[in-house]
């Protein structure tokens, strides 16, 4: 299992997370991870960070085509990374069976994560877990766009 880490997480000590500071304000966070053509099933792509005390408003994944086969087989789930860093926390999927295709923006497609991801007193990593291997692997960038707000205002 390989782990690919976004620029945001790699540089988090130099560029701290932006916190909503006004009632009702929504903050957008964009993070990009470079994924090699050695990706495989069960690999993790760490994208963004949901700050402590915040609630998710929306999340989207934009990516290069990591499976160049005529019939894409690569699939992924996206949600909260577990404590071991090797999978997603149960019932936190924001995207289920997502595809990494050319010119495709994948948004939240399951209510599971929106219903079950509560507010926490710790930062949490938003990650992708590749669930099905690509037929013809390719390298490329994967970008997560997370929007969030303060949990109470």
mmCIF file of N, CA, C and O in Angstrom, residues 36-138:
data_model
loop_
_atom_site.group_PDB
_atom_site.id
_atom_site.type_symbol
_atom_site.label_atom_id
_atom_site.label_comp_id
_atom_site.label_asym_id
_atom_site.label_seq_id
_atom_site.Cartn_x
_atom_site.Cartn_y
_atom_site.Cartn_z
ATOM 1 N N UNK A 36 1.766 8.681 -8.772
ATOM 2 C CA UNK A 36 2.595 8.008 -9.781
ATOM 3 C C UNK A 36 1.796 6.924 -10.495
ATOM 4 O O UNK A 36 0.702 6.552 -10.053
ATOM 5 N N UNK A 37 2.368 6.391 -11.561
ATOM 6 C CA UNK A 37 1.675 5.322 -12.275
ATOM 7 C C UNK A 37 1.845 3.965 -11.595
ATOM 8 O O UNK A 37 1.447 2.941 -12.135
ATOM 9 N N UNK A 38 2.391 3.958 -10.392
ATOM 10 C CA UNK A 38 2.524 2.727 -9.608
ATOM 11 C C UNK A 38 1.354 2.548 -8.643
ATOM 12 O O UNK A 38 1.388 1.665 -7.789
ATOM 13 N N UNK A 39 0.314 3.370 -8.767
ATOM 14 C CA UNK A 39 -0.817 3.267 -7.838
ATOM 15 C C UNK A 39 -1.497 1.904 -7.952
ATOM 16 O O UNK A 39 -1.443 1.250 -8.999
ATOM 17 N N UNK A 40 -2.102 1.491 -6.852
ATOM 18 C CA UNK A 40 -2.720 0.164 -6.795
ATOM 19 C C UNK A 40 -3.930 0.196 -5.871
ATOM 20 O O UNK A 40 -4.154 1.178 -5.153
ATOM 21 N N UNK A 41 -4.673 -0.889 -5.877
ATOM 22 C CA UNK A 41 -5.813 -1.010 -4.964
ATOM 23 C C UNK A 41 -5.318 -0.861 -3.532
ATOM 24 O O UNK A 41 -4.220 -1.307 -3.187
ATOM 25 N N UNK A 42 -6.104 -0.213 -2.713
ATOM 26 C CA UNK A 42 -5.846 0.051 -1.291
ATOM 27 C C UNK A 42 -4.864 1.185 -1.035
ATOM 28 O O UNK A 42 -4.576 1.497 0.121
ATOM 29 N N UNK A 43 -4.329 1.813 -2.085
ATOM 30 C CA UNK A 43 -3.484 2.985 -1.882
ATOM 31 C C UNK A 43 -4.321 4.130 -1.324
ATOM 32 O O UNK A 43 -5.528 4.210 -1.568
ATOM 33 N N UNK A 44 -3.662 5.007 -0.599
ATOM 34 C CA UNK A 44 -4.313 6.157 0.032
ATOM 35 C C UNK A 44 -3.782 7.437 -0.598
ATOM 36 O O UNK A 44 -2.569 7.584 -0.808
ATOM 37 N N UNK A 45 -4.690 8.379 -0.873
ATOM 38 C CA UNK A 45 -4.311 9.703 -1.349
ATOM 39 C C UNK A 45 -4.833 10.700 -0.319
ATOM 40 O O UNK A 45 -6.044 10.906 -0.208
ATOM 41 N N UNK A 46 -3.917 11.283 0.458
ATOM 42 C CA UNK A 46 -4.308 12.271 1.467
ATOM 43 C C UNK A 46 -4.494 13.618 0.772
ATOM 44 O O UNK A 46 -3.546 14.152 0.199
ATOM 45 N N UNK A 47 -5.701 14.168 0.848
ATOM 46 C CA UNK A 47 -5.980 15.406 0.136
ATOM 47 C C UNK A 47 -6.012 16.620 1.048
ATOM 48 O O UNK A 47 -5.095 17.416 1.063
ATOM 49 N N UNK A 48 -7.064 16.787 1.800
ATOM 50 C CA UNK A 48 -7.236 17.995 2.601
ATOM 51 C C UNK A 48 -7.397 17.696 4.073
ATOM 52 O O UNK A 48 -7.312 16.547 4.506
ATOM 53 N N UNK A 49 -7.664 18.755 4.821
ATOM 54 C CA UNK A 49 -7.854 18.622 6.266
ATOM 55 C C UNK A 49 -9.102 19.389 6.682
ATOM 56 O O UNK A 49 -9.225 20.584 6.395
ATOM 57 N N UNK A 50 -10.018 18.694 7.328
ATOM 58 C CA UNK A 50 -11.188 19.340 7.924
ATOM 59 C C UNK A 50 -10.764 19.805 9.316
ATOM 60 O O UNK A 50 -10.469 18.986 10.188
ATOM 61 N N UNK A 51 -10.699 21.128 9.525
ATOM 62 C CA UNK A 51 -10.219 21.624 10.814
ATOM 63 C C UNK A 51 -11.164 21.277 11.971
ATOM 64 O O UNK A 51 -12.372 21.114 11.780
ATOM 65 N N UNK A 52 -10.579 21.191 13.155
ATOM 66 C CA UNK A 52 -11.374 20.970 14.369
ATOM 67 C C UNK A 52 -12.439 22.052 14.485
ATOM 68 O O UNK A 52 -12.203 23.212 14.134
ATOM 69 N N UNK A 53 -13.609 21.661 14.935
ATOM 70 C CA UNK A 53 -14.690 22.619 15.151
ATOM 71 C C UNK A 53 -15.408 23.043 13.888
ATOM 72 O O UNK A 53 -16.216 23.967 13.922
ATOM 73 N N UNK A 54 -15.136 22.375 12.774
ATOM 74 C CA UNK A 54 -15.760 22.755 11.506
ATOM 75 C C UNK A 54 -16.610 21.622 10.940
ATOM 76 O O UNK A 54 -16.383 20.450 11.233
ATOM 77 N N UNK A 55 -17.564 22.009 10.101
ATOM 78 C CA UNK A 55 -18.454 21.059 9.443
ATOM 79 C C UNK A 55 -18.293 21.172 7.936
ATOM 80 O O UNK A 55 -18.110 22.269 7.401
ATOM 81 N N UNK A 56 -18.388 20.047 7.258
ATOM 82 C CA UNK A 56 -18.251 20.029 5.797
ATOM 83 C C UNK A 56 -19.474 20.654 5.147
ATOM 84 O O UNK A 56 -20.611 20.370 5.524
ATOM 85 N N UNK A 57 -19.232 21.497 4.157
ATOM 86 C CA UNK A 57 -20.294 22.051 3.323
ATOM 87 C C UNK A 57 -20.339 21.288 2.003
ATOM 88 O O UNK A 57 -21.403 20.906 1.522
ATOM 89 N N UNK A 58 -19.164 21.028 1.411
ATOM 90 C CA UNK A 58 -19.093 20.315 0.141
ATOM 91 C C UNK A 58 -17.673 19.792 -0.063
ATOM 92 O O UNK A 58 -16.726 20.277 0.567
ATOM 93 N N UNK A 59 -17.547 18.812 -0.932
ATOM 94 C CA UNK A 59 -16.228 18.297 -1.303
ATOM 95 C C UNK A 59 -16.289 17.797 -2.733
ATOM 96 O O UNK A 59 -17.240 17.131 -3.121
ATOM 97 N N UNK A 60 -15.263 18.144 -3.515
ATOM 98 C CA UNK A 60 -15.167 17.701 -4.901
ATOM 99 C C UNK A 60 -13.769 17.166 -5.163
ATOM 100 O O UNK A 60 -12.807 17.589 -4.533
ATOM 101 N N UNK A 61 -13.683 16.236 -6.106
ATOM 102 C CA UNK A 61 -12.393 15.703 -6.544
ATOM 103 C C UNK A 61 -12.274 15.955 -8.041
ATOM 104 O O UNK A 61 -13.192 15.655 -8.805
ATOM 105 N N UNK A 62 -11.151 16.539 -8.428
ATOM 106 C CA UNK A 62 -10.828 16.774 -9.834
ATOM 107 C C UNK A 62 -9.520 16.047 -10.075
ATOM 108 O O UNK A 62 -8.578 16.212 -9.300
ATOM 109 N N UNK A 63 -9.449 15.252 -11.133
ATOM 110 C CA UNK A 63 -8.221 14.495 -11.316
ATOM 111 C C UNK A 63 -7.865 14.301 -12.768
ATOM 112 O O UNK A 63 -8.701 14.403 -13.659
ATOM 113 N N UNK A 64 -6.592 13.984 -12.957
ATOM 114 C CA UNK A 64 -6.134 13.527 -14.263
ATOM 115 C C UNK A 64 -6.712 12.133 -14.459
ATOM 116 O O UNK A 64 -7.187 11.497 -13.507
ATOM 117 N N UNK A 65 -6.666 11.653 -15.678
ATOM 118 C CA UNK A 65 -7.146 10.300 -15.949
ATOM 119 C C UNK A 65 -6.065 9.313 -15.521
ATOM 120 O O UNK A 65 -5.038 9.175 -16.184
ATOM 121 N N UNK A 66 -6.275 8.649 -14.387
ATOM 122 C CA UNK A 66 -5.279 7.721 -13.858
ATOM 123 C C UNK A 66 -5.447 6.318 -14.420
ATOM 124 O O UNK A 66 -4.659 5.423 -14.126
ATOM 125 N N UNK A 67 -6.485 6.110 -15.209
ATOM 126 C CA UNK A 67 -6.716 4.841 -15.891
ATOM 127 C C UNK A 67 -7.009 5.166 -17.351
ATOM 128 O O UNK A 67 -8.080 5.667 -17.684
ATOM 129 N N UNK A 68 -6.049 4.907 -18.224
ATOM 130 C CA UNK A 68 -6.196 5.294 -19.637
ATOM 131 C C UNK A 68 -6.793 4.195 -20.506
ATOM 132 O O UNK A 68 -6.875 4.343 -21.716
ATOM 133 N N UNK A 69 -7.209 3.121 -19.905
ATOM 134 C CA UNK A 69 -7.850 2.031 -20.650
ATOM 135 C C UNK A 69 -9.175 2.525 -21.224
ATOM 136 O O UNK A 69 -9.803 3.432 -20.665
ATOM 137 N N UNK A 70 -9.607 1.943 -22.339
ATOM 138 C CA UNK A 70 -10.867 2.354 -22.977
ATOM 139 C C UNK A 70 -12.049 2.219 -22.022
ATOM 140 O O UNK A 70 -12.980 3.023 -22.050
ATOM 141 N N UNK A 71 -12.017 1.210 -21.170
ATOM 142 C CA UNK A 71 -13.047 1.032 -20.152
ATOM 143 C C UNK A 71 -12.375 1.173 -18.793
ATOM 144 O O UNK A 71 -11.695 0.254 -18.337
ATOM 145 N N UNK A 72 -12.545 2.317 -18.164
ATOM 146 C CA UNK A 72 -11.894 2.566 -16.874
ATOM 147 C C UNK A 72 -12.365 1.573 -15.824
ATOM 148 O O UNK A 72 -13.567 1.327 -15.685
ATOM 149 N N UNK A 73 -11.411 1.036 -15.088
ATOM 150 C CA UNK A 73 -11.753 0.136 -13.992
ATOM 151 C C UNK A 73 -11.368 0.720 -12.638
ATOM 152 O O UNK A 73 -11.826 0.237 -11.616
ATOM 153 N N UNK A 74 -10.514 1.762 -12.638
ATOM 154 C CA UNK A 74 -10.106 2.369 -11.371
ATOM 155 C C UNK A 74 -11.319 2.988 -10.681
ATOM 156 O O UNK A 74 -12.106 3.698 -11.301
ATOM 157 N N UNK A 75 -11.475 2.682 -9.408
ATOM 158 C CA UNK A 75 -12.555 3.266 -8.606
ATOM 159 C C UNK A 75 -11.993 3.634 -7.238
ATOM 160 O O UNK A 75 -10.983 3.078 -6.795
ATOM 161 N N UNK A 76 -12.662 4.579 -6.582
ATOM 162 C CA UNK A 76 -12.190 5.017 -5.269
ATOM 163 C C UNK A 76 -13.358 5.441 -4.390
ATOM 164 O O UNK A 76 -14.441 5.751 -4.869
ATOM 165 N N UNK A 77 -13.094 5.444 -3.096
ATOM 166 C CA UNK A 77 -13.993 6.031 -2.106
ATOM 167 C C UNK A 77 -13.244 7.193 -1.476
ATOM 168 O O UNK A 77 -12.016 7.178 -1.392
ATOM 169 N N UNK A 78 -13.968 8.183 -1.021
ATOM 170 C CA UNK A 78 -13.362 9.352 -0.393
ATOM 171 C C UNK A 78 -14.103 9.648 0.910
ATOM 172 O O UNK A 78 -15.336 9.629 0.941
ATOM 173 N N UNK A 79 -13.359 9.896 1.978
ATOM 174 C CA UNK A 79 -13.961 10.191 3.274
ATOM 175 C C UNK A 79 -12.890 10.571 4.283
ATOM 176 O O UNK A 79 -11.811 11.052 3.919
ATOM 177 N N UNK A 80 -13.163 10.328 5.549
ATOM 178 C CA UNK A 80 -12.227 10.650 6.635
ATOM 179 C C UNK A 80 -11.228 9.506 6.800
ATOM 180 O O UNK A 80 -11.622 8.345 6.921
ATOM 181 N N UNK A 81 -9.937 9.837 6.799
ATOM 182 C CA UNK A 81 -8.881 8.840 6.969
ATOM 183 C C UNK A 81 -8.907 8.291 8.393
ATOM 184 O O UNK A 81 -9.037 9.050 9.361
ATOM 185 N N UNK A 82 -8.746 6.967 8.529
ATOM 186 C CA UNK A 82 -8.747 6.374 9.870
ATOM 187 C C UNK A 82 -7.427 6.635 10.598
ATOM 188 O O UNK A 82 -6.455 7.117 10.004
ATOM 189 N N UNK A 83 -7.391 6.319 11.882
ATOM 190 C CA UNK A 83 -6.225 6.606 12.723
ATOM 191 C C UNK A 83 -4.971 5.859 12.269
ATOM 192 O O UNK A 83 -3.859 6.348 12.439
ATOM 193 N N UNK A 84 -5.141 4.673 11.678
ATOM 194 C CA UNK A 84 -4.001 3.896 11.213
ATOM 195 C C UNK A 84 -3.469 4.396 9.867
ATOM 196 O O UNK A 84 -2.388 3.998 9.437
ATOM 197 N N UNK A 85 -4.244 5.241 9.193
ATOM 198 C CA UNK A 85 -3.824 5.789 7.915
ATOM 199 C C UNK A 85 -3.910 4.815 6.755
ATOM 200 O O UNK A 85 -3.322 5.045 5.698
ATOM 201 N N UNK A 86 -4.661 3.719 6.939
ATOM 202 C CA UNK A 86 -4.721 2.705 5.893
ATOM 203 C C UNK A 86 -6.118 2.494 5.310
ATOM 204 O O UNK A 86 -6.357 1.571 4.541
ATOM 205 N N UNK A 87 -7.048 3.332 5.685
ATOM 206 C CA UNK A 87 -8.420 3.191 5.196
ATOM 207 C C UNK A 87 -9.270 4.360 5.651
ATOM 208 O O UNK A 87 -8.776 5.312 6.247
ATOM 209 N N UNK A 88 -10.555 4.274 5.372
ATOM 210 C CA UNK A 88 -11.481 5.325 5.768
ATOM 211 C C UNK A 88 -12.263 4.911 7.002
ATOM 212 O O UNK A 88 -12.540 3.725 7.206
ATOM 213 N N UNK A 89 -12.602 5.891 7.825
ATOM 214 C CA UNK A 89 -13.445 5.636 8.985
ATOM 215 C C UNK A 89 -14.801 5.156 8.470
ATOM 216 O O UNK A 89 -15.345 5.710 7.507
ATOM 217 N N UNK A 90 -15.340 4.138 9.094
ATOM 218 C CA UNK A 90 -16.642 3.597 8.688
ATOM 219 C C UNK A 90 -17.702 4.684 8.653
ATOM 220 O O UNK A 90 -17.744 5.556 9.520
ATOM 221 N N UNK A 91 -18.543 4.612 7.653
ATOM 222 C CA UNK A 91 -19.702 5.506 7.497
ATOM 223 C C UNK A 91 -19.335 6.973 7.302
ATOM 224 O O UNK A 91 -20.103 7.855 7.688
ATOM 225 N N UNK A 92 -18.153 7.247 6.713
ATOM 226 C CA UNK A 92 -17.785 8.649 6.460
ATOM 227 C C UNK A 92 -17.558 8.925 4.976
ATOM 228 O O UNK A 92 -16.984 9.954 4.624
ATOM 229 N N UNK A 93 -18.008 8.052 4.105
ATOM 230 C CA UNK A 93 -17.794 8.268 2.677
ATOM 231 C C UNK A 93 -18.547 9.501 2.191
ATOM 232 O O UNK A 93 -19.730 9.671 2.458
ATOM 233 N N UNK A 94 -17.822 10.340 1.471
ATOM 234 C CA UNK A 94 -18.416 11.480 0.782
ATOM 235 C C UNK A 94 -18.628 11.122 -0.691
ATOM 236 O O UNK A 94 -19.586 11.551 -1.319
ATOM 237 N N UNK A 95 -17.700 10.345 -1.216
ATOM 238 C CA UNK A 95 -17.785 9.857 -2.598
ATOM 239 C C UNK A 95 -17.613 8.351 -2.550
ATOM 240 O O UNK A 95 -16.671 7.840 -1.949
ATOM 241 N N UNK A 96 -18.523 7.643 -3.190
ATOM 242 C CA UNK A 96 -18.475 6.192 -3.240
ATOM 243 C C UNK A 96 -18.336 5.759 -4.697
ATOM 244 O O UNK A 96 -19.068 6.248 -5.560
ATOM 245 N N UNK A 97 -17.401 4.844 -4.966
ATOM 246 C CA UNK A 97 -17.170 4.309 -6.313
ATOM 247 C C UNK A 97 -16.899 5.414 -7.329
ATOM 248 O O UNK A 97 -17.404 5.391 -8.441
ATOM 249 N N UNK A 98 -16.104 6.417 -6.920
ATOM 250 C CA UNK A 98 -15.741 7.507 -7.818
ATOM 251 C C UNK A 98 -14.825 7.032 -8.931
ATOM 252 O O UNK A 98 -14.155 6.006 -8.806
ATOM 253 N N UNK A 99 -14.806 7.780 -10.022
ATOM 254 C CA UNK A 99 -13.952 7.472 -11.172
ATOM 255 C C UNK A 99 -13.006 8.647 -11.411
ATOM 256 O O UNK A 99 -13.363 9.790 -11.163
ATOM 257 N N UNK A 100 -11.819 8.355 -11.922
ATOM 258 C CA UNK A 100 -10.855 9.400 -12.262
ATOM 259 C C UNK A 100 -10.741 9.453 -13.768
ATOM 260 O O UNK A 100 -9.905 8.794 -14.370
ATOM 261 N N UNK A 101 -11.627 10.212 -14.372
ATOM 262 C CA UNK A 101 -11.726 10.306 -15.825
ATOM 263 C C UNK A 101 -11.353 11.707 -16.280
ATOM 264 O O UNK A 101 -11.359 12.652 -15.498
ATOM 265 N N UNK A 102 -11.068 11.835 -17.563
ATOM 266 C CA UNK A 102 -10.700 13.121 -18.130
ATOM 267 C C UNK A 102 -11.845 14.115 -17.973
ATOM 268 O O UNK A 102 -13.003 13.794 -18.207
ATOM 269 N N UNK A 103 -11.483 15.321 -17.577
ATOM 270 C CA UNK A 103 -12.432 16.441 -17.490
ATOM 271 C C UNK A 103 -13.666 16.114 -16.659
ATOM 272 O O UNK A 103 -14.775 16.517 -16.978
ATOM 273 N N UNK A 104 -13.491 15.386 -15.573
ATOM 274 C CA UNK A 104 -14.626 15.065 -14.714
ATOM 275 C C UNK A 104 -14.404 15.616 -13.310
ATOM 276 O O UNK A 104 -13.359 15.418 -12.712
ATOM 277 N N UNK A 105 -15.398 16.288 -12.815
ATOM 278 C CA UNK A 105 -15.407 16.739 -11.426
ATOM 279 C C UNK A 105 -16.370 15.817 -10.689
ATOM 280 O O UNK A 105 -17.534 15.696 -11.059
ATOM 281 N N UNK A 106 -15.863 15.129 -9.688
ATOM 282 C CA UNK A 106 -16.696 14.194 -8.916
ATOM 283 C C UNK A 106 -17.078 14.867 -7.613
ATOM 284 O O UNK A 106 -16.225 15.222 -6.820
ATOM 285 N N UNK A 107 -18.366 15.049 -7.406
ATOM 286 C CA UNK A 107 -18.847 15.652 -6.168
ATOM 287 C C UNK A 107 -19.383 14.601 -5.220
ATOM 288 O O UNK A 107 -19.370 13.402 -5.514
ATOM 289 N N UNK A 108 -19.851 15.048 -4.085
ATOM 290 C CA UNK A 108 -20.432 14.142 -3.098
ATOM 291 C C UNK A 108 -21.565 13.373 -3.762
ATOM 292 O O UNK A 108 -22.457 13.953 -4.374
ATOM 293 N N UNK A 109 -21.524 12.032 -3.653
ATOM 294 C CA UNK A 109 -22.568 11.226 -4.281
ATOM 295 C C UNK A 109 -23.236 10.254 -3.313
ATOM 296 O O UNK A 109 -23.950 9.357 -3.719
ATOM 297 N N UNK A 110 -22.974 10.448 -2.030
ATOM 298 C CA UNK A 110 -23.628 9.618 -1.023
ATOM 299 C C UNK A 110 -23.896 10.467 0.211
ATOM 300 O O UNK A 110 -23.091 11.316 0.576
ATOM 301 N N UNK A 111 -25.015 10.229 0.842
ATOM 302 C CA UNK A 111 -25.362 10.994 2.049
ATOM 303 C C UNK A 111 -24.623 10.481 3.280
ATOM 304 O O UNK A 111 -24.595 11.149 4.313
ATOM 305 N N UNK A 112 -23.997 9.322 3.163
ATOM 306 C CA UNK A 112 -23.356 8.671 4.305
ATOM 307 C C UNK A 112 -22.443 9.605 5.094
ATOM 308 O O UNK A 112 -22.577 9.764 6.302
ATOM 309 N N UNK A 113 -21.499 10.239 4.418
ATOM 310 C CA UNK A 113 -20.553 11.109 5.104
ATOM 311 C C UNK A 113 -21.198 12.368 5.640
ATOM 312 O O UNK A 113 -20.891 12.813 6.749
ATOM 313 N N UNK A 114 -22.081 12.965 4.857
ATOM 314 C CA UNK A 114 -22.725 14.209 5.302
ATOM 315 C C UNK A 114 -23.567 13.977 6.554
ATOM 316 O O UNK A 114 -23.680 14.849 7.402
ATOM 317 N N UNK A 115 -24.115 12.804 6.685
ATOM 318 C CA UNK A 115 -24.937 12.473 7.854
ATOM 319 C C UNK A 115 -24.069 12.098 9.050
ATOM 320 O O UNK A 115 -24.373 12.459 10.187
ATOM 321 N N UNK A 116 -22.977 11.390 8.809
ATOM 322 C CA UNK A 116 -22.199 10.801 9.900
ATOM 323 C C UNK A 116 -20.930 11.533 10.304
ATOM 324 O O UNK A 116 -20.349 11.214 11.328
ATOM 325 N N UNK A 117 -20.469 12.475 9.505
ATOM 326 C CA UNK A 117 -19.261 13.214 9.891
ATOM 327 C C UNK A 117 -19.688 14.384 10.762
ATOM 328 O O UNK A 117 -20.167 15.396 10.271
ATOM 329 N N UNK A 118 -19.525 14.205 12.036
ATOM 330 C CA UNK A 118 -19.881 15.268 12.972
ATOM 331 C C UNK A 118 -18.718 16.211 13.191
ATOM 332 O O UNK A 118 -17.646 16.084 12.597
ATOM 333 N N UNK A 119 -18.920 17.145 14.058
ATOM 334 C CA UNK A 119 -17.871 18.097 14.419
ATOM 335 C C UNK A 119 -16.975 17.424 15.453
ATOM 336 O O UNK A 119 -17.451 16.705 16.322
ATOM 337 N N UNK A 120 -15.696 17.649 15.341
ATOM 338 C CA UNK A 120 -14.739 17.015 16.239
ATOM 339 C C UNK A 120 -13.824 18.088 16.815
ATOM 340 O O UNK A 120 -13.719 19.178 16.265
ATOM 341 N N UNK A 121 -13.138 17.754 17.895
ATOM 342 C CA UNK A 121 -12.203 18.706 18.484
ATOM 343 C C UNK A 121 -10.778 18.490 17.967
ATOM 344 O O UNK A 121 -9.832 19.072 18.476
ATOM 345 N N UNK A 122 -10.634 17.654 16.932
ATOM 346 C CA UNK A 122 -9.342 17.432 16.298
ATOM 347 C C UNK A 122 -9.467 17.591 14.789
ATOM 348 O O UNK A 122 -10.526 17.325 14.218
ATOM 349 N N UNK A 123 -8.387 18.017 14.149
ATOM 350 C CA UNK A 123 -8.360 18.068 12.688
ATOM 351 C C UNK A 123 -8.469 16.649 12.147
ATOM 352 O O UNK A 123 -7.958 15.705 12.756
ATOM 353 N N UNK A 124 -9.125 16.509 10.984
ATOM 354 C CA UNK A 124 -9.259 15.195 10.350
ATOM 355 C C UNK A 124 -8.875 15.284 8.876
ATOM 356 O O UNK A 124 -9.218 16.251 8.199
ATOM 357 N N UNK A 125 -8.178 14.260 8.402
ATOM 358 C CA UNK A 125 -7.714 14.228 7.014
ATOM 359 C C UNK A 125 -8.805 13.663 6.112
ATOM 360 O O UNK A 125 -9.404 12.633 6.410
ATOM 361 N N UNK A 126 -9.041 14.367 5.001
ATOM 362 C CA UNK A 126 -9.935 13.876 3.953
ATOM 363 C C UNK A 126 -9.049 13.108 2.975
ATOM 364 O O UNK A 126 -8.044 13.638 2.489
ATOM 365 N N UNK A 127 -9.393 11.862 2.696
ATOM 366 C CA UNK A 127 -8.539 11.021 1.867
ATOM 367 C C UNK A 127 -9.341 10.181 0.885
ATOM 368 O O UNK A 127 -10.541 9.974 1.056
ATOM 369 N N UNK A 128 -8.629 9.713 -0.113
ATOM 370 C CA UNK A 128 -9.169 8.780 -1.099
ATOM 371 C C UNK A 128 -8.527 7.433 -0.840
ATOM 372 O O UNK A 128 -7.326 7.344 -0.576
ATOM 373 N N UNK A 129 -9.325 6.381 -0.931
ATOM 374 C CA UNK A 129 -8.797 5.016 -0.916
ATOM 375 C C UNK A 129 -9.155 4.395 -2.257
ATOM 376 O O UNK A 129 -10.332 4.334 -2.630
ATOM 377 N N UNK A 130 -8.134 3.980 -3.001
ATOM 378 C CA UNK A 130 -8.388 3.319 -4.279
ATOM 379 C C UNK A 130 -8.948 1.936 -3.976
ATOM 380 O O UNK A 130 -8.320 1.149 -3.262
ATOM 381 N N UNK A 131 -10.133 1.657 -4.490
ATOM 382 C CA UNK A 131 -10.811 0.393 -4.186
ATOM 383 C C UNK A 131 -10.706 -0.628 -5.305
ATOM 384 O O UNK A 131 -10.866 -1.819 -5.069
ATOM 385 N N UNK A 132 -10.470 -0.153 -6.515
ATOM 386 C CA UNK A 132 -10.349 -1.061 -7.644
ATOM 387 C C UNK A 132 -9.203 -0.575 -8.536
ATOM 388 O O UNK A 132 -9.147 0.599 -8.885
ATOM 389 N N UNK A 133 -8.315 -1.476 -8.883
ATOM 390 C CA UNK A 133 -7.099 -1.139 -9.617
ATOM 391 C C UNK A 133 -7.407 -0.700 -11.057
ATOM 392 O O UNK A 133 -8.400 -1.108 -11.647
ATOM 393 N N UNK A 134 -6.546 0.156 -11.579
ATOM 394 C CA UNK A 134 -6.678 0.638 -12.955
ATOM 395 C C UNK A 134 -6.258 -0.445 -13.942
ATOM 396 O O UNK A 134 -5.305 -1.179 -13.694
ATOM 397 N N UNK A 135 -6.955 -0.526 -15.074
ATOM 398 C CA UNK A 135 -6.595 -1.478 -16.129
ATOM 399 C C UNK A 135 -5.302 -1.046 -16.809
ATOM 400 O O UNK A 135 -4.417 -1.856 -17.061
ATOM 401 N N UNK A 136 -5.186 0.241 -17.103
ATOM 402 C CA UNK A 136 -3.982 0.798 -17.709
ATOM 403 C C UNK A 136 -3.591 2.027 -16.885
ATOM 404 O O UNK A 136 -4.188 3.087 -17.015
ATOM 405 N N UNK A 137 -2.611 1.856 -16.013
ATOM 406 C CA UNK A 137 -2.237 2.903 -15.053
ATOM 407 C C UNK A 137 -1.546 4.087 -15.721
ATOM 408 O O UNK A 137 -0.780 3.917 -16.660
ATOM 409 N N UNK A 138 -1.828 5.267 -15.187
ATOM 410 C CA UNK A 138 -1.172 6.493 -15.633
ATOM 411 C C UNK A 138 -0.923 7.367 -14.409
ATOM 412 O O UNK A 138 -1.630 7.273 -13.408
#
